[in-house]
């Protein structure tokens, strides 16, 4: 079975229902065109993941291209997915990233061929908890999907991974009580992901959702918290369309 649909606010309710029915299976600088819409590609939905169902719906090759950045997880929540430059990495509970095949299946993954049109230098000491407001102010709306990359040195950076799950699936909130956390403070890193507006609730986690890798690719995971050092850059691609793919 294969399902592909353009996800807009008007179509979201029907899109979410369809996805859940799948089988288990310094000011802003504009330096690019703003009249063309980027396209994020996604396997599954956050509502599907939270149902809960961690069965892989499709292989990563369906959404990962040579210029992709993105995030997600793997079948049975077997590690955190980070996509950088079209390469997929799995961060297990050891905290050590490993490159994986695009044949690996996922219940939830979001990617985009990233073309940032808004770039900002964040002040030292900026907290990741404040990124939603910073991004909303930069793009001029709280709605829709914005692709995000944050890169530089972080005075504080905490990431996590969760252990592989077995059926019957535990609720996601219960899974995270057994997460392993990693202190990456003082490291240089790239964080990638999306800011999702409330109009797309269920498709993607509302707010800012980031996964990351240190520059040397020796550590990473799902970002829990961070504080910026000097010279950290925030790169944004706003007004992104979303295509959700089944299998």
Short mmCIF file of C-alpha atoms in Angstrom, two decimals:
data_model
loop_
_atom_site.label_atom_id
_atom_site.label_comp_id
_atom_site.label_asym_id
_atom_site.label_seq_id
_atom_site.Cartn_x
_atom_site.Cartn_y
_atom_site.Cartn_z
CA UNK A 1 0.00 0.00 0.00
CA UNK A 2 1.24 3.49 -0.83
CA UNK A 3 -0.28 6.77 0.24
CA UNK A 4 1.01 10.18 -0.80
CA UNK A 5 -0.81 13.42 -0.14
CA UNK A 6 -0.01 17.11 0.11
CA UNK A 7 -0.68 18.11 3.69
CA UNK A 8 -2.23 21.54 4.11
CA UNK A 9 -4.22 22.89 7.02
CA UNK A 10 -7.49 22.31 5.17
CA UNK A 11 -6.64 18.68 4.45
CA UNK A 12 -4.97 17.86 7.75
CA UNK A 13 -7.88 16.14 9.52
CA UNK A 14 -8.42 13.73 6.63
CA UNK A 15 -4.67 13.21 6.25
CA UNK A 16 -4.20 12.26 9.89
CA UNK A 17 -7.08 9.80 9.78
CA UNK A 18 -5.63 8.20 6.67
CA UNK A 19 -2.15 7.92 8.20
CA UNK A 20 -3.52 6.30 11.35
CA UNK A 21 -5.35 3.76 9.21
CA UNK A 22 -2.12 2.51 7.64
CA UNK A 23 -1.33 -1.14 8.33
CA UNK A 24 1.29 -1.88 10.96
CA UNK A 25 3.41 -1.31 8.96
CA UNK A 26 21.39 40.88 14.07
CA UNK A 27 18.27 40.76 11.79
CA UNK A 28 17.23 38.19 9.31
CA UNK A 29 19.19 38.03 6.05
CA UNK A 30 17.32 36.91 2.94
CA UNK A 31 19.81 35.36 0.50
CA UNK A 32 17.58 33.18 -1.66
CA UNK A 33 14.20 33.14 -3.39
CA UNK A 34 11.22 33.37 -1.03
CA UNK A 35 8.47 32.74 -3.60
CA UNK A 36 9.20 29.01 -4.08
CA UNK A 37 7.99 26.52 -1.51
CA UNK A 38 10.24 23.75 -0.27
CA UNK A 39 8.86 20.26 0.23
CA UNK A 40 9.36 18.16 3.33
CA UNK A 41 8.80 14.44 2.90
CA UNK A 42 7.57 12.37 5.80
CA UNK A 43 6.92 8.73 6.58
CA UNK A 44 4.04 8.24 9.00
CA UNK A 45 2.77 10.91 11.38
CA UNK A 46 3.42 11.83 14.99
CA UNK A 47 -0.17 10.80 15.76
CA UNK A 48 0.56 7.35 14.32
CA UNK A 49 3.69 7.06 16.49
CA UNK A 50 1.76 8.12 19.59
CA UNK A 51 -1.14 5.71 18.99
CA UNK A 52 1.29 3.95 19.92
CA UNK A 53 2.64 2.08 16.91
CA UNK A 54 6.37 1.72 16.29
CA UNK A 55 6.13 -0.65 13.32
CA UNK A 56 8.19 0.46 10.34
CA UNK A 57 5.93 1.79 7.58
CA UNK A 58 8.48 2.33 4.81
CA UNK A 59 12.25 2.35 4.13
CA UNK A 60 14.25 5.55 4.57
CA UNK A 61 15.05 5.62 0.86
CA UNK A 62 11.50 6.88 0.28
CA UNK A 63 12.34 10.24 1.85
CA UNK A 64 16.14 10.61 1.96
CA UNK A 65 17.90 12.27 -0.99
CA UNK A 66 21.54 13.39 -1.40
CA UNK A 67 20.91 16.86 0.06
CA UNK A 68 18.46 15.86 2.79
CA UNK A 69 18.54 16.85 6.41
CA UNK A 70 16.03 15.42 8.84
CA UNK A 71 15.12 13.32 11.83
CA UNK A 72 12.98 10.47 13.06
CA UNK A 73 13.33 7.00 14.51
CA UNK A 74 13.51 3.37 13.40
CA UNK A 75 11.28 0.31 13.57
CA UNK A 76 10.60 -0.48 17.26
CA UNK A 77 12.13 2.90 18.25
CA UNK A 78 15.55 1.29 17.77
CA UNK A 79 17.58 4.50 18.05
CA UNK A 80 17.32 8.15 17.08
CA UNK A 81 17.51 9.00 13.37
CA UNK A 82 19.60 11.97 12.23
CA UNK A 83 19.96 12.80 8.52
CA UNK A 84 22.82 15.07 7.48
CA UNK A 85 23.67 15.74 3.83
CA UNK A 86 21.70 12.73 2.65
CA UNK A 87 23.44 10.33 5.05
CA UNK A 88 21.32 8.57 7.68
CA UNK A 89 22.75 8.00 11.15
CA UNK A 90 21.36 5.93 14.01
CA UNK A 91 22.14 7.06 17.56
CA UNK A 92 21.51 4.10 19.91
CA UNK A 93 21.59 4.16 23.71
CA UNK A 94 25.40 3.98 23.58
CA UNK A 95 25.27 7.53 22.23
CA UNK A 96 27.66 6.67 19.38
CA UNK A 97 26.24 7.45 15.91
CA UNK A 98 26.50 4.85 13.18
CA UNK A 99 25.78 5.25 9.49
CA UNK A 100 22.87 3.04 8.39
CA UNK A 101 21.40 1.76 5.16
CA UNK A 102 18.46 3.56 3.60
CA UNK A 103 16.70 0.18 3.53
CA UNK A 104 16.06 0.54 7.28
CA UNK A 105 12.35 0.96 7.99
CA UNK A 106 10.81 3.73 10.04
CA UNK A 107 7.42 4.53 11.58
CA UNK A 108 8.23 8.25 11.57
CA UNK A 109 10.79 10.30 9.66
CA UNK A 110 10.86 13.87 8.31
CA UNK A 111 13.35 15.15 5.74
CA UNK A 112 13.85 18.05 3.38
CA UNK A 113 16.35 19.09 0.71
CA UNK A 114 17.38 22.10 2.73
CA UNK A 115 17.60 25.53 1.07
CA UNK A 116 17.67 28.11 3.88
CA UNK A 117 16.46 31.61 3.03
CA UNK A 118 16.69 33.14 6.51
CA UNK A 119 19.96 33.19 8.45
CA UNK A 120 20.57 34.58 11.91
CA UNK A 121 23.43 34.66 14.35
CA UNK A 122 22.13 33.71 17.78
CA UNK A 123 23.46 35.54 20.84
CA UNK A 124 25.67 33.61 23.23
CA UNK A 125 23.64 32.04 25.99
CA UNK A 126 20.44 31.67 23.94
CA UNK A 127 18.36 28.75 25.18
CA UNK A 128 16.79 26.19 22.86
CA UNK A 129 13.56 26.60 24.80
CA UNK A 130 13.32 30.09 23.27
CA UNK A 131 13.78 28.96 19.67
CA UNK A 132 10.06 28.73 18.95
CA UNK A 133 9.60 32.46 19.57
CA UNK A 134 12.79 33.34 17.67
CA UNK A 135 11.68 31.30 14.66
CA UNK A 136 8.08 32.56 14.73
CA UNK A 137 9.34 36.15 14.81
CA UNK A 138 11.77 35.48 11.94
CA UNK A 139 9.17 33.90 9.63
CA UNK A 140 6.27 36.11 10.70
CA UNK A 141 3.81 33.35 11.60
CA UNK A 142 3.16 30.63 14.17
CA UNK A 143 1.57 28.38 11.54
CA UNK A 144 2.86 25.82 9.10
CA UNK A 145 6.16 23.99 8.87
CA UNK A 146 9.65 25.54 9.01
CA UNK A 147 12.84 23.54 8.36
CA UNK A 148 15.56 24.35 10.88
CA UNK A 149 19.32 23.95 11.24
CA UNK A 150 21.34 25.28 14.18
CA UNK A 151 25.13 24.96 14.02
CA UNK A 152 28.07 26.05 16.12
CA UNK A 153 29.45 25.52 19.61
CA UNK A 154 27.08 24.92 22.49
CA UNK A 155 27.93 25.74 26.10
CA UNK A 156 25.19 23.30 27.10
CA UNK A 157 23.80 20.48 25.01
CA UNK A 158 21.88 17.45 26.27
CA UNK A 159 20.61 14.71 23.96
CA UNK A 160 18.98 11.34 24.47
CA UNK A 161 18.16 7.98 22.93
CA UNK A 162 15.64 5.34 23.95
CA UNK A 163 15.92 1.54 24.06
CA UNK A 164 14.43 -0.72 21.40
CA UNK A 165 10.81 -1.64 22.17
CA UNK A 166 8.90 -4.90 21.92
CA UNK A 167 5.19 -5.56 21.33
CA UNK A 168 2.80 -4.78 22.88
CA UNK A 169 4.06 -1.22 22.39
CA UNK A 170 4.34 0.93 25.51
CA UNK A 171 3.10 4.54 25.36
CA UNK A 172 5.75 6.96 24.12
CA UNK A 173 5.65 8.88 27.41
CA UNK A 174 6.46 5.66 29.26
CA UNK A 175 9.29 4.80 26.84
CA UNK A 176 11.04 8.11 27.53
CA UNK A 177 11.18 7.40 31.27
CA UNK A 178 13.84 4.82 30.37
CA UNK A 179 15.84 7.13 28.07
CA UNK A 180 19.63 7.46 28.19
CA UNK A 181 20.88 11.06 28.28
CA UNK A 182 24.19 12.40 26.95
CA UNK A 183 25.97 15.56 28.11
CA UNK A 184 27.58 17.13 25.03
CA UNK A 185 28.24 20.53 26.59
CA UNK A 186 31.12 22.46 25.09
CA UNK A 187 30.97 20.54 21.80
CA UNK A 188 30.50 21.85 18.29
CA UNK A 189 27.39 20.37 16.72
CA UNK A 190 24.73 20.63 14.04
CA UNK A 191 21.09 20.32 15.05
CA UNK A 192 18.42 19.71 12.41
CA UNK A 193 14.65 19.44 12.42
CA UNK A 194 11.42 21.39 12.12
CA UNK A 195 9.26 23.98 13.80
CA UNK A 196 5.63 22.82 13.54
CA UNK A 197 2.68 25.16 14.03
CA UNK A 198 -0.51 24.21 15.89
CA UNK A 199 -2.37 23.89 12.57
CA UNK A 200 -0.33 20.73 11.85
CA UNK A 201 -0.78 19.15 15.28
CA UNK A 202 -0.70 15.38 14.87
CA UNK A 203 1.38 15.41 11.72
CA UNK A 204 4.47 16.52 13.59
CA UNK A 205 5.33 17.51 17.18
CA UNK A 206 4.11 21.09 17.73
CA UNK A 207 7.02 23.39 18.59
CA UNK A 208 10.67 22.84 17.73
CA UNK A 209 11.83 19.24 17.30
CA UNK A 210 15.58 18.79 16.79
CA UNK A 211 18.02 15.91 16.50
CA UNK A 212 21.74 16.48 16.18
CA UNK A 213 25.29 15.24 15.78
CA UNK A 214 28.55 16.66 17.00
CA UNK A 215 30.76 17.97 14.20
CA UNK A 216 33.09 14.97 14.56
CA UNK A 217 30.06 12.60 14.28
CA UNK A 218 31.03 10.88 17.54
CA UNK A 219 27.92 11.76 19.53
CA UNK A 220 24.36 12.94 19.05
CA UNK A 221 20.70 12.12 19.55
CA UNK A 222 17.33 13.75 20.19
CA UNK A 223 17.91 17.24 21.59
CA UNK A 224 16.50 17.79 25.08
CA UNK A 225 18.10 21.15 25.86
CA UNK A 226 20.86 23.47 24.71
CA UNK A 227 22.47 26.86 25.22
CA UNK A 228 24.48 28.57 22.52
CA UNK A 229 28.10 29.67 22.62
CA UNK A 230 29.46 32.45 20.44
CA UNK A 231 28.84 32.47 16.70
CA UNK A 232 26.00 29.93 16.57
CA UNK A 233 23.98 30.23 13.36
CA UNK A 234 20.26 29.63 12.90
CA UNK A 235 19.22 28.70 9.34
CA UNK A 236 15.56 28.53 8.32
CA UNK A 237 13.48 27.47 5.32
CA UNK A 238 9.92 28.68 5.99
CA UNK A 239 6.59 28.02 4.28
CA UNK A 240 7.38 24.36 3.64
CA UNK A 241 4.85 22.01 2.04
CA UNK A 242 4.54 18.53 3.56
CA UNK A 243 4.08 15.26 1.69
CA UNK A 244 3.26 12.26 3.86
CA UNK A 245 4.18 8.87 2.42
CA UNK A 246 2.89 5.47 3.54
CA UNK A 247 4.40 2.41 1.92
#
